[in-house]
Structures are given as structure tokens and as C-alpha cells.
Coordinates of C-alpha atoms and ligand atoms in Angstrom, one line a residue:
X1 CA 0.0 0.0 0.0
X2 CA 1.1 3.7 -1.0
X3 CA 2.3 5.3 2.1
X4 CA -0.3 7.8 3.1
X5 CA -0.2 11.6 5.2
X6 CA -3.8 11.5 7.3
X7 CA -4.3 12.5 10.3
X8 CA -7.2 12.2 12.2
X9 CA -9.2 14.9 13.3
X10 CA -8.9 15.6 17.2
X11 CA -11.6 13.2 19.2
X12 CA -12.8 14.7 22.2
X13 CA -15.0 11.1 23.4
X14 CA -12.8 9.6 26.1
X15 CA -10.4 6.5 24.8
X16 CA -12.2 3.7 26.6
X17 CA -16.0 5.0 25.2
X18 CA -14.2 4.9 21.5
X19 CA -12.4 1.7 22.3
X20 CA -16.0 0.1 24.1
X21 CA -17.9 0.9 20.8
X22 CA -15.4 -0.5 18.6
X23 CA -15.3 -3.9 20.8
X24 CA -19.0 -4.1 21.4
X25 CA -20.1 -3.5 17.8
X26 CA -17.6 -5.4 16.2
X27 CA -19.0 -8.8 15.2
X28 CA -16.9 -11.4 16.0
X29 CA -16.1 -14.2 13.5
X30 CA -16.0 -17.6 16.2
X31 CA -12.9 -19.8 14.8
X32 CA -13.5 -22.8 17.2
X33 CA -16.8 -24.2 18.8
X34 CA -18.4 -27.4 19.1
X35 CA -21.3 -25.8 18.0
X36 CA -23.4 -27.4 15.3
X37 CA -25.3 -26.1 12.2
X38 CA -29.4 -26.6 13.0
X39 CA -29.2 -29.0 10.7
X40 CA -27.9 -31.9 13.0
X41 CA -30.7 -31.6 15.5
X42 CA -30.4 -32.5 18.8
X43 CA -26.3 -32.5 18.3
X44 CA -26.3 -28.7 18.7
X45 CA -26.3 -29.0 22.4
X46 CA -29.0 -25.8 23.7
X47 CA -30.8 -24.9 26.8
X48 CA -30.3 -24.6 30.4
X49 CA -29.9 -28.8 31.4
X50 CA -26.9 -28.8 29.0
X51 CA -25.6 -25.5 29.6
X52 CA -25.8 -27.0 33.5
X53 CA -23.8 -29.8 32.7
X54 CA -20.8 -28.6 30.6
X55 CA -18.0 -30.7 31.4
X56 CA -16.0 -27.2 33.2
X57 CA -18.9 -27.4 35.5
X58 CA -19.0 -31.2 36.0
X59 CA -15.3 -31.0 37.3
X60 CA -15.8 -28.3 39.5
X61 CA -19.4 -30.1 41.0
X62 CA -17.3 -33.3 42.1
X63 CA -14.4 -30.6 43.9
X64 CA -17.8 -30.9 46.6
X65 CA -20.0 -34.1 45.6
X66 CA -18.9 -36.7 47.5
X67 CA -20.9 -40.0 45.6
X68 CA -19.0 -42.1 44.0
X69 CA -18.3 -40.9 39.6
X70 CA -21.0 -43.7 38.7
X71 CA -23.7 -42.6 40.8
X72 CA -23.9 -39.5 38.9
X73 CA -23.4 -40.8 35.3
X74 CA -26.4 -43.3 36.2
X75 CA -28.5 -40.1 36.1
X76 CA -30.2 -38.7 33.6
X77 CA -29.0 -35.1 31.8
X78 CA -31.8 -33.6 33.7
X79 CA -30.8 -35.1 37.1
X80 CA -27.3 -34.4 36.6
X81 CA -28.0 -30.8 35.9
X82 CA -30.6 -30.4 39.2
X83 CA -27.4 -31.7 41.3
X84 CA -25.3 -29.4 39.8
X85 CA -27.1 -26.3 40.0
X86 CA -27.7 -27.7 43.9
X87 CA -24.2 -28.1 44.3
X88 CA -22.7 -25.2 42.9
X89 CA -25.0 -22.5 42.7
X90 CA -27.2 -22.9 46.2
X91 CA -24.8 -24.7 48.4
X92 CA -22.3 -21.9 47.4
X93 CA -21.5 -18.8 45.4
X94 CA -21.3 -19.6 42.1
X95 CA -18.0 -17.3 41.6
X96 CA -15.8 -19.6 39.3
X97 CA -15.8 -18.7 35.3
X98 CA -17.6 -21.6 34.5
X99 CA -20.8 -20.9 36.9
X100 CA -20.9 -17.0 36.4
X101 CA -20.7 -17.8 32.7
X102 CA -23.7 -19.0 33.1
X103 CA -25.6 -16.7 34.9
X104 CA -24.1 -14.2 32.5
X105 CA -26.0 -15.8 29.5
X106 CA -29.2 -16.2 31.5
X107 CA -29.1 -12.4 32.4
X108 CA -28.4 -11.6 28.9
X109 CA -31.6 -13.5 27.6
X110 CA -33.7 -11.7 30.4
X111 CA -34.2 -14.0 32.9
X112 CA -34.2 -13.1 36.1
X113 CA -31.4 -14.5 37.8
X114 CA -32.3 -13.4 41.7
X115 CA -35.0 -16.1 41.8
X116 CA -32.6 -18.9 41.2
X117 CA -35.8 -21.0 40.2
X118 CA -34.5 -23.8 37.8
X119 CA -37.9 -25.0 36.7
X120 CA -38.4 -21.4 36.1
X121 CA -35.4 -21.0 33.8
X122 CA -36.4 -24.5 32.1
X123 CA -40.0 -22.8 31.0
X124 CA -38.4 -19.8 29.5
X125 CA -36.2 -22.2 27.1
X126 CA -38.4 -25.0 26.4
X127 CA -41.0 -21.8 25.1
X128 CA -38.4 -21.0 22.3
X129 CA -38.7 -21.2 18.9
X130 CA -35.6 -23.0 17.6
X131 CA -35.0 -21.3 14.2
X132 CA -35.2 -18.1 15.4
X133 CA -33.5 -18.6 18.9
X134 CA -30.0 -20.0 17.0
X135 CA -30.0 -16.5 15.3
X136 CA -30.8 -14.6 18.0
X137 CA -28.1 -16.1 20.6
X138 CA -25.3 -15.4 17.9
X139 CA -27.1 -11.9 17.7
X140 CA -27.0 -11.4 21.1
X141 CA -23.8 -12.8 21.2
X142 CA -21.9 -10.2 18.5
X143 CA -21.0 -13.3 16.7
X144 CA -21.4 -13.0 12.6
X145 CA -20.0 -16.9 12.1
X146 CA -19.4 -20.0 14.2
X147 CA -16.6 -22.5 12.8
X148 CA -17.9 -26.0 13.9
X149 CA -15.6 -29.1 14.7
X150 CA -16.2 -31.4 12.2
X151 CA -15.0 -35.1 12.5
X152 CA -15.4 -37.8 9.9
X153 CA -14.8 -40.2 12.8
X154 CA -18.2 -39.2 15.1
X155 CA -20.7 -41.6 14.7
X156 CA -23.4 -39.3 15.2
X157 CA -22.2 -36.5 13.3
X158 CA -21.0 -38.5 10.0
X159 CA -24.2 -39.6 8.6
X160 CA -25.4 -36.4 8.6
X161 CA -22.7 -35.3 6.2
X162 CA -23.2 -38.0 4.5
X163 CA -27.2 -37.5 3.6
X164 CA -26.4 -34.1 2.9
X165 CA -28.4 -31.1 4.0
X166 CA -28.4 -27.1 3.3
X167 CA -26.2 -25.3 5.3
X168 CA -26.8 -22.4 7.7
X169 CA -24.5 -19.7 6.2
X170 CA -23.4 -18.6 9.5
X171 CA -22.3 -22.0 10.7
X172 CA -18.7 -22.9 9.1
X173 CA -16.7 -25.7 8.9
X174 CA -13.5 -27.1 10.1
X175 CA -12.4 -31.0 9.7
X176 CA -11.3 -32.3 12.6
X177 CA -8.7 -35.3 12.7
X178 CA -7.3 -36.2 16.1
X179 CA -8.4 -40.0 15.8
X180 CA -6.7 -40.1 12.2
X181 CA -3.6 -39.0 13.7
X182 CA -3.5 -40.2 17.3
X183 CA -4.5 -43.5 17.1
X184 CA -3.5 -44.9 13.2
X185 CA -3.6 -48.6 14.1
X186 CA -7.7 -48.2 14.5
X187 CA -8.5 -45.6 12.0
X188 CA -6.5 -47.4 9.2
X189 CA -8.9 -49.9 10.0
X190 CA -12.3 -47.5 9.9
X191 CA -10.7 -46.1 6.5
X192 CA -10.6 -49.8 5.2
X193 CA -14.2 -50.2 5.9
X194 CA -14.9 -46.6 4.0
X195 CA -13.4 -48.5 1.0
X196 CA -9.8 -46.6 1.0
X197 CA -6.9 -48.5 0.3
X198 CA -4.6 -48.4 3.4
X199 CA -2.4 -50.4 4.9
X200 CA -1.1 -50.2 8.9
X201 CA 2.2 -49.6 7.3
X202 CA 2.3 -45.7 5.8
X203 CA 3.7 -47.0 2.5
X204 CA 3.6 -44.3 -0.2
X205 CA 0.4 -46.0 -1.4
X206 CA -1.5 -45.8 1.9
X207 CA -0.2 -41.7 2.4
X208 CA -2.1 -41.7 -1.0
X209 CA -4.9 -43.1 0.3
X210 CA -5.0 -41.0 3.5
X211 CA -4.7 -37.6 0.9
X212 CA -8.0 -38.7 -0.8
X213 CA -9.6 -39.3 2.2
X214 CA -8.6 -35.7 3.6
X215 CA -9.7 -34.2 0.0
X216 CA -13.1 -36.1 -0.1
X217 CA -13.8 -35.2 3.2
X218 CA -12.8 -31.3 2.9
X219 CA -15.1 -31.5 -0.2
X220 CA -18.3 -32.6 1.6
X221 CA -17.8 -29.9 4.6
X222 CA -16.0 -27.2 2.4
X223 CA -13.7 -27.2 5.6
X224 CA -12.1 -23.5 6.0
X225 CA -9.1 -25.8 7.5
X226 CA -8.0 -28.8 9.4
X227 CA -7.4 -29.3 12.9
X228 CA -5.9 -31.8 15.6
X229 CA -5.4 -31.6 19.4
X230 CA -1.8 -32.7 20.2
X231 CA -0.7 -34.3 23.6
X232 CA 2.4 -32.7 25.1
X233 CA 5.1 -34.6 23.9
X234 CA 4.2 -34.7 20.6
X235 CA 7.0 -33.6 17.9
X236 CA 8.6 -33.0 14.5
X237 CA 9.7 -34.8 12.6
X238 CA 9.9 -38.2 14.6
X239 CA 8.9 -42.0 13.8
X240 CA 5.4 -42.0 15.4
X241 CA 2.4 -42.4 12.7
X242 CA 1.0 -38.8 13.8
X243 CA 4.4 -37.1 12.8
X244 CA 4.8 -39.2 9.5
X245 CA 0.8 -38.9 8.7
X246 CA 1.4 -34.8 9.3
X247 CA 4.4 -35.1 7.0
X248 CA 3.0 -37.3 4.0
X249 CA -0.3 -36.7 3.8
X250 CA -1.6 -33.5 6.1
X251 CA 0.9 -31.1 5.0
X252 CA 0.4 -32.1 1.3
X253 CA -3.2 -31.6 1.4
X254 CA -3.4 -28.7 3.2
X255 CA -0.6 -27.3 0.3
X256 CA -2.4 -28.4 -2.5
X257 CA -6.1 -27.0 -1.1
X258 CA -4.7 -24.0 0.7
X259 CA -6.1 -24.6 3.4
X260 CA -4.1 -23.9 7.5
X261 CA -3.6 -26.5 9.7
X262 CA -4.2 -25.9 13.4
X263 CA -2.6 -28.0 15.6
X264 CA -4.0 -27.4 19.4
X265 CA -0.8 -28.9 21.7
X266 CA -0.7 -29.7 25.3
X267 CA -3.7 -31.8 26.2
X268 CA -2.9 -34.5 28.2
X269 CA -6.3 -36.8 27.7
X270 CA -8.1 -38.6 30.3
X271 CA -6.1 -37.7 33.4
X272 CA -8.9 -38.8 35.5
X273 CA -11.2 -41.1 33.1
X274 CA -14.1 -41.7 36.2
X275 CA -14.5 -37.8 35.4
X276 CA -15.7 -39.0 31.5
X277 CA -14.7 -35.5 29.4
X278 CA -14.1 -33.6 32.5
X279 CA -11.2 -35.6 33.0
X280 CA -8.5 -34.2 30.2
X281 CA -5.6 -32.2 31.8
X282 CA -2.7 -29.9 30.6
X283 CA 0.6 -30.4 30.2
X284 CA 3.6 -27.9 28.9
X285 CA 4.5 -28.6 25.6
X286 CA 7.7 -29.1 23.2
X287 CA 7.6 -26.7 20.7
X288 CA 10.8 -27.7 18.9
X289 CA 8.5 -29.8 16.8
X290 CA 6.4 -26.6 15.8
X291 CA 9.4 -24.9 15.1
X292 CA 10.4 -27.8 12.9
X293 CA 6.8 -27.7 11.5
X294 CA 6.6 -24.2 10.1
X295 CA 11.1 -23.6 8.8
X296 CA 10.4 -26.9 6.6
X297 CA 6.8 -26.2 5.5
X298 CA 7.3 -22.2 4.6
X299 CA 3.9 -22.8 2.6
X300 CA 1.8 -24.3 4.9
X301 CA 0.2 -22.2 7.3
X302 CA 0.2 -23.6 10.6
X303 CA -3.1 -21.8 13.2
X304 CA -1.5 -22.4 16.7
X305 CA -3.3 -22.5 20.0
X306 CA -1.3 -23.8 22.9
X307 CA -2.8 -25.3 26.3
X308 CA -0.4 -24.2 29.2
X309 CA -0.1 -21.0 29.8
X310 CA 3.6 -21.6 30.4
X311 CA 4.2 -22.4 26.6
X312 CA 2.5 -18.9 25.9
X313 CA 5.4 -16.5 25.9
X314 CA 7.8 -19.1 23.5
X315 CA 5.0 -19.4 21.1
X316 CA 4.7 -15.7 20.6
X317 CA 8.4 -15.3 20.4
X318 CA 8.1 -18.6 17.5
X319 CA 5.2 -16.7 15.7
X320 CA 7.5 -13.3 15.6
X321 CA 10.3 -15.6 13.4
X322 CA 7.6 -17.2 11.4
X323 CA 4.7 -15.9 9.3
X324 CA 3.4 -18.9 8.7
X325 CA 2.4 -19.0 12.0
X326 CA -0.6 -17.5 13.5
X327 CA -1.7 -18.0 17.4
X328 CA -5.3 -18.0 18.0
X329 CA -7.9 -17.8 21.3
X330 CA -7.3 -18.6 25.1
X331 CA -8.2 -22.1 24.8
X332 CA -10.2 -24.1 27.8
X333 CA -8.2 -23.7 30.8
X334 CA -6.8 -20.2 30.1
X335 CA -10.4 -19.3 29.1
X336 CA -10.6 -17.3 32.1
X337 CA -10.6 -13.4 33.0
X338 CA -7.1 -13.3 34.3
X339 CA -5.5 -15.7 32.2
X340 CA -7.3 -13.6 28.6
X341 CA -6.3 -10.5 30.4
X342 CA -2.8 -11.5 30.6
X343 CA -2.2 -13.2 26.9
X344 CA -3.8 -10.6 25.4
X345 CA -1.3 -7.9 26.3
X346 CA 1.5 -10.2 26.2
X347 CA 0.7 -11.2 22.5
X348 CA -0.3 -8.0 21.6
X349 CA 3.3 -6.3 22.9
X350 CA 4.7 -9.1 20.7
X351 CA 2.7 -9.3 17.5
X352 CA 0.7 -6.4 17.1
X353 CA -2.6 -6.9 15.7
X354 CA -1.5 -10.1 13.3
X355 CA -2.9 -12.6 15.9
X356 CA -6.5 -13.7 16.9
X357 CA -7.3 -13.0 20.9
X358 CA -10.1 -15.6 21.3
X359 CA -12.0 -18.1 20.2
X360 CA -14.8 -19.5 21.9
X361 CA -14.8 -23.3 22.1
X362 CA -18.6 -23.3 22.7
X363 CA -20.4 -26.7 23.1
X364 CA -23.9 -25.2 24.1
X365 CA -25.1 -22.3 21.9
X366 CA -26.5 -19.6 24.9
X367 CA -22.6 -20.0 25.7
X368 CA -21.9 -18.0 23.1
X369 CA -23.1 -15.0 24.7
X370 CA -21.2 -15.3 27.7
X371 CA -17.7 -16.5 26.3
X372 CA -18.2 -13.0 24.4
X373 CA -19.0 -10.9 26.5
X374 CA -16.4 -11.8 29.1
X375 CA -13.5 -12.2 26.6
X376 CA -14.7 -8.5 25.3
X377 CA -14.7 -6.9 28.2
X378 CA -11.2 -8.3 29.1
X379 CA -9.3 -7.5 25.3
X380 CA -11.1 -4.0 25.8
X381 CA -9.5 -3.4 29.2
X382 CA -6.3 -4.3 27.2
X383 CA -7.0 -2.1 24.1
X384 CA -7.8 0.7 26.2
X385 CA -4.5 0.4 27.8
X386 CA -2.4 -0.3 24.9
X387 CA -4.0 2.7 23.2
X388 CA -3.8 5.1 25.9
X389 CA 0.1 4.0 25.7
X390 CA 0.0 4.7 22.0
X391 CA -1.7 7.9 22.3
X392 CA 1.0 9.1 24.6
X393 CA 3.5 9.3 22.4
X394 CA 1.4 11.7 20.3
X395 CA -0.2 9.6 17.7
X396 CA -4.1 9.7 17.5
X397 CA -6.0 6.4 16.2
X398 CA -9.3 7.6 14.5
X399 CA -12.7 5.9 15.3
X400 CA -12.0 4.1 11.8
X401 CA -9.0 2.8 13.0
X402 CA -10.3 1.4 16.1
X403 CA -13.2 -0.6 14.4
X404 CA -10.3 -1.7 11.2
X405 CA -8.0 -2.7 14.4
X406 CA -10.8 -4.9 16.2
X407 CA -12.1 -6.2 12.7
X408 CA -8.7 -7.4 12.5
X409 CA -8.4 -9.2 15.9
X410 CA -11.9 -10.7 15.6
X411 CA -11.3 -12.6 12.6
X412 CA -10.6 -10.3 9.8
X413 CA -6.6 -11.1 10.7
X414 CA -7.7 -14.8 10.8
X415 CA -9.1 -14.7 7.0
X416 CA -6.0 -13.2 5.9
X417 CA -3.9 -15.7 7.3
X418 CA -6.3 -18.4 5.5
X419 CA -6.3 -16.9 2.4
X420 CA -3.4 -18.1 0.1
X421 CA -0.4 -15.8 -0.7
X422 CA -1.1 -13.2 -3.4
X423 CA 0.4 -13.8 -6.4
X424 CA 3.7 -12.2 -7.0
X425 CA 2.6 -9.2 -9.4
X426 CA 0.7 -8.1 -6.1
X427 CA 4.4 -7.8 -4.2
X428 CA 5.5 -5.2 -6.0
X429 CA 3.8 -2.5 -3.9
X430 CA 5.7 -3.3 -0.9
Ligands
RAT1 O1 -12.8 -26.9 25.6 C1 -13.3 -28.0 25.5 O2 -14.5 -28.1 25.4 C2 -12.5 -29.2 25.4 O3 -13.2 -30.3 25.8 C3 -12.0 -29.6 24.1 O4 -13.0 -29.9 23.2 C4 -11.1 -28.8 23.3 O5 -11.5 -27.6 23.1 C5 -10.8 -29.5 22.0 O6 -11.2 -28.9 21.0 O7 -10.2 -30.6 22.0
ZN2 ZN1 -12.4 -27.3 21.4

């Protein structure tokens, strides 16, 4: 772009009232839920039973329950939600994320909170209409687009695909392939059965194989890109199938289709399995083998969200040395006021604007609205800071600016990343 002389004109409406309205009026475009298009039914999770037992909440229910795990899995979703809304919101102060997350969203719908009346709350939802409710939450929510986490591998979910249905044009699609990856020896197996040529051995033939498979299946969700959650120790290059499948198949197909791959490290699955999918815990992660990842695959680009906040500061410093390399959200354990608060400045410091603050990981859709609205209020407080800073030094940022800066951190700085490289005419500008 031409370098340009224009200076804003003098703005007399305090810095945080300019930086509010940019953040609140900025839709947000949702990068990572579990969310699913209306379309499958009862598999987008809605209401106040499942917002009640959301696996954050189930963890932090059996800190106080004292029956034993099976006890509470024998109940049904309706049960298990009247215990947990006993346990931690009467017994207690529901002050945790989790539990003022939702009180948050049942606020924001207008009900009334301060009568704490569960059969109350259950009325309100059960009188909604569905259509319009999905549109309204992601209105409510400032959200223009949810990307949903599409697997191949989920029983429930694939037949759906595979029938076919029209598409809700603000649900998008991302194809998910931890079970591909993770565990080879039974998914070679399952991609027998689908009629592609694989053998347990990755032979050239079978990486093949495992290439049409990604391409077929990007096809059918007109995936955006692909994604897998790593365990800790996971690295690059090395002889386990993940690393080999990454190399001979992933990376090839995400080159060829231009599409990113984001690769979500340091989950450390089923550290207590009694607690079902409460039970997955955090460990810190290598990141030599992301390093590895994005020097030897300049073309691939590589959507990064880490799990322990202590890998946060190396990541940053790895995403400053490669543009291939774009850090996104506060994922699940760091999805919390302090932790946001504290990334967001941190990665801002480092990389400007060219990174996205937050995704929302929602599994029920009323979550939405308060995954939002806490993570805005928290990258405001940060914005207002880091532009008060920036106005010190003399320089004025225009109302303009503000929204084109937000735009950019809510997704618009995503979609650039996604899109392939210009062509090289384009260059010449620069
Ligand atoms: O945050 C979550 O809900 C986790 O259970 C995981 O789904 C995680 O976000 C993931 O995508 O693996
Ligand atoms: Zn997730």
C-alpha cells in the first residue's frame, strides 16, 4: 500500500468510550466451537440442562460431591444438571468462570437471575422457537459466524454429512482429525471399511490413500481448514504415525487446497477417566517440533493454540520468526478473566494486531453470549490500555482505525492468514 499523510481529526470522546464501541459493535467471527449447524438436530447442544452440565462445571461439581463418579453418570441429563445447580449454585456462590458464565447468559436473555428458580429457567427455554432462537443467541452474542468441529470419525455427526443437508450460512466448517492421527492402528482400520486402500504400514500408497480421504472429506464440509489436538510430547519430525501422517499426507493436502492447519498442543487426555470428558488435563508442551513444522513447510500455514499458559510467551516469540504461524484464542483452561487478560497484552506487545485473541470453544449455543462478553470486556481493558500507551507518544487512532483494528483481531486477521499468498505481481507495492 502507497504510504499515506492522514491525520485524524482531534476526538474529544474519552479513549475507553471509543475503544467500548469498537469492541461491542464489532461482530466477531468464532474460529473454534463445538457448536453445530441446526441441521444436526439434537447434536447442537442448547438450553439450560446442557448449559448446567458442561464438562468445566461437572469438574468443578465433584471438587464438593462426594458420591461415588458412577452414581452421577447413572443419572439422567436432567438429574445431573438439578445436582449441579444444587451443588454449585445454592450450596455456594457460584463465583468460578464456568458458573458466572452461566448466569451471564441467562441475564443476557432476560431472565431473572435473583429467583434462582430452575424449573423457572427450564419454562423460558423450552417456550423458544428454535429457528429463530440460533439466530438470536449469535445476535445477542456479537458473533457473525461460528466454525464448527467437524469429524469424519463421530458416529453421530458423519451420517449427517453423509445424507447431505443445506447449510446455515453462519455455521462454518473445520475438519477435525485427532483419531486419524493419534491413534492410526484403528483408524487405518475404519478407513478400510470406508473403502480406501490403506495399509497399517504408511507406504507411499496408503499416504495416498489417507490424501484422498482428507480431499473427499474437505469437499463434503467445504472445511475453512484442518485441525488436531496434540498431547504434550508430541514432535517433529519423529517415527510416530502422527508425525509421519502430518508429513505425507496433512501437510500435502493442506498445500495443495490452501487450506491452514491448526494443531492445538498440550492436552494431556483422560487424566482422570471416572471424570468421563471432564477428565482431560494440561501439560507444557515441546515446541521444537512446531518450530520444525513451520522452517520446513514455509507454505503451509500452521493456526496455533497452545494449552499451558507456560508455553505462551515461546509461542509468541516462535510466531515473531515465522509468518506462517498465526496464534489463536485462550483455549479451555486459560479461558478465564485473568489468564485472557494476561495473553492478550502479552501477545499483543509481541505481535501487534497479526494474531486472533479468542476463540470460543462453545459446546452449548447460549454459551456464546457469555464467552463474548467476558472475553470482550477483558481485550477492551487491554485495548484501552495499549491505546492510551500509544496515544502518549502523540499519535491519535481515528474511530475508523479502532473498528479496522478490532475487525482485525476478531477474525478479519484470521481470514487473511487463511487466504493463500497473493500472487507475485501483487508484491510489488511493498
Ligand atoms: O474446551 C473444550 O470443550 C475441550 O473439551 C476440548 O473440546 C477442546 O476444546 C478441543 O477442541 O479438544
Ligand atoms: Zn475445542
Amino acid at each position: 500500500m502507497a504510504p499515506q499523510t492522514r491525520r485524524p481529526a482531534r476526538n474529544t470522546t474519552p479513549l475507553a468510550t471509543r475503544v467500548a464501541k469498537a469492541i461491542a459493535t464489532t461482530p466477531v467471527q468464532d474460529i473454534h466451537t463445538h457448536l453445530y449447524d441446526p441441521a444436526f438436530g439434537e447434536l447442537l447442544l442448547s438450553g439450560i440442562d446442557d448449559l448446567l452440565v458442561y464438562h468445566y462445571l461437572v469438574a468443578e461439581a465433584f471438587r464438593y460431591l462426594t458420591v461415588p463418579f458412577e452414581a452421577f453418570w447413572r443419572l439422567s441429563k436432567r438429574e445431573q444438571a438439578e445436582w449441579i445447580w444444587q451443588e454449585l449454585f445454592l450450596e455456594r456462590s457460584p463465583v468460578s468462570e464456568a458458573c458466572r458464565g452461566v448466569l451471564t447468559t441467562l441475564e443476557a436473555l432476560g431472565i431473572d437471575v435473583r429467583r434462582r428458580d430452575l424449573r423457572q429457567i427450564r419454562g423460558w427455554f423450552s417456550a423458544q422457537d428454535p429457528r429463530r432462537h440460533v439466530d438470536r443467541v449469535l445476535d445477542l452474542a456479537g458473533v457473525s459466524t461460528v466454525c464448527m468441529t467437524n469429524s469424519p470419525f463421530d458416529d453421530l455427526e458423519r451420517p449427517v454429512w453423509e445424507r447431505g443437508f443445506r447449510r446455515h450460512d453462519r455455521f462454518k466448517s473445520a475438519l477435525r482429525i485427532d483419531p486419524l492421527l493419534l491413534d492410526w492402528k484403528k483408524s487405518c482400520k475404519t478407513l478400510q471399511a470406508w473403502g480406501y486402500k490403506v495399509s497399517p504400514a504408511l507406504t507411499p500408497r496408503t499416504l495416498g490413500e489417507v490424501r484422498r480421504f482428507l480431499g473427499d472429506w474437505s469437499r463434503r464440509l467445504e472445511s475453512g481448514f484442518l485441525m488436531v489436538s496434540l498431547p504434550p510430547e508430541f514432535t517433529f519430525p519423529d517415527q510416530t504415525e502422527a508425525a509421519r501422517l502430518i508429513e505425507g499426507a496433512v501437510v500435502p493436502h493442506c498445500t495443495e487446497t490452501g487450506q491452514p492447519f491448526a494443531l492445538m498442543p498440550g492436552v494431556r487426555r483422560g487424566v482422570n477417566p471416572r471424570l468421563r470428558m471432564a477428565g482431560d488435563g494440561v501439560g507444557l508442551s515441546r515446541l521444537e517440533g512446531l518450530r520444525n513444522l513451520c522452517d520446513a513447510f514455509p507454505e503451509t500455514r500452521f493456526a496455533v493454540t497452545a494449552l499451558a499458559r507456560e508455553n505462551q510467551h515461546e509461542l509468541c516469540v516462535l510466531a515473531r520468526k515465522f509468518r506462517n504461524l498465526h496464534l489463536f484464542g485462550c483455549w479451555w483452561f486459560l479461558n478465564t478473566p485473568s489468564l485472557i487478560g494476561e495473553m492478550t497484552q502479552m501477545r499483543t506487545e509481541l505481535l501487534g494486531l497479526s494474531y486472533t485473541p479468542q476463540h470460543s470453544d462453545a459446546r452449548v449455543l447460549e454459551q456464546l453470549i457469555y464467552k463474548w462478553r467476558h472475553s470482550r470486556e477483558v481485550i477492551g481493558r487491554v485495548l484501552v490500555q495499549t491505546y492510551d500507551a500509544l496515544e502518549s507518544t502523540g499519535w491519535r487512532v481515528s474511530e475508523g482505525e479502532l473498528r479496522r483494528d478490532v475487525g482485525a483481531l476478531f477474525g478479519g486477521e484470521f481470514a487473511r492468514f487463511s487466504t493463500p499468498a497473493p500472487a507475485p505481481a501483487a508484491m510489488r507495492h511493498r
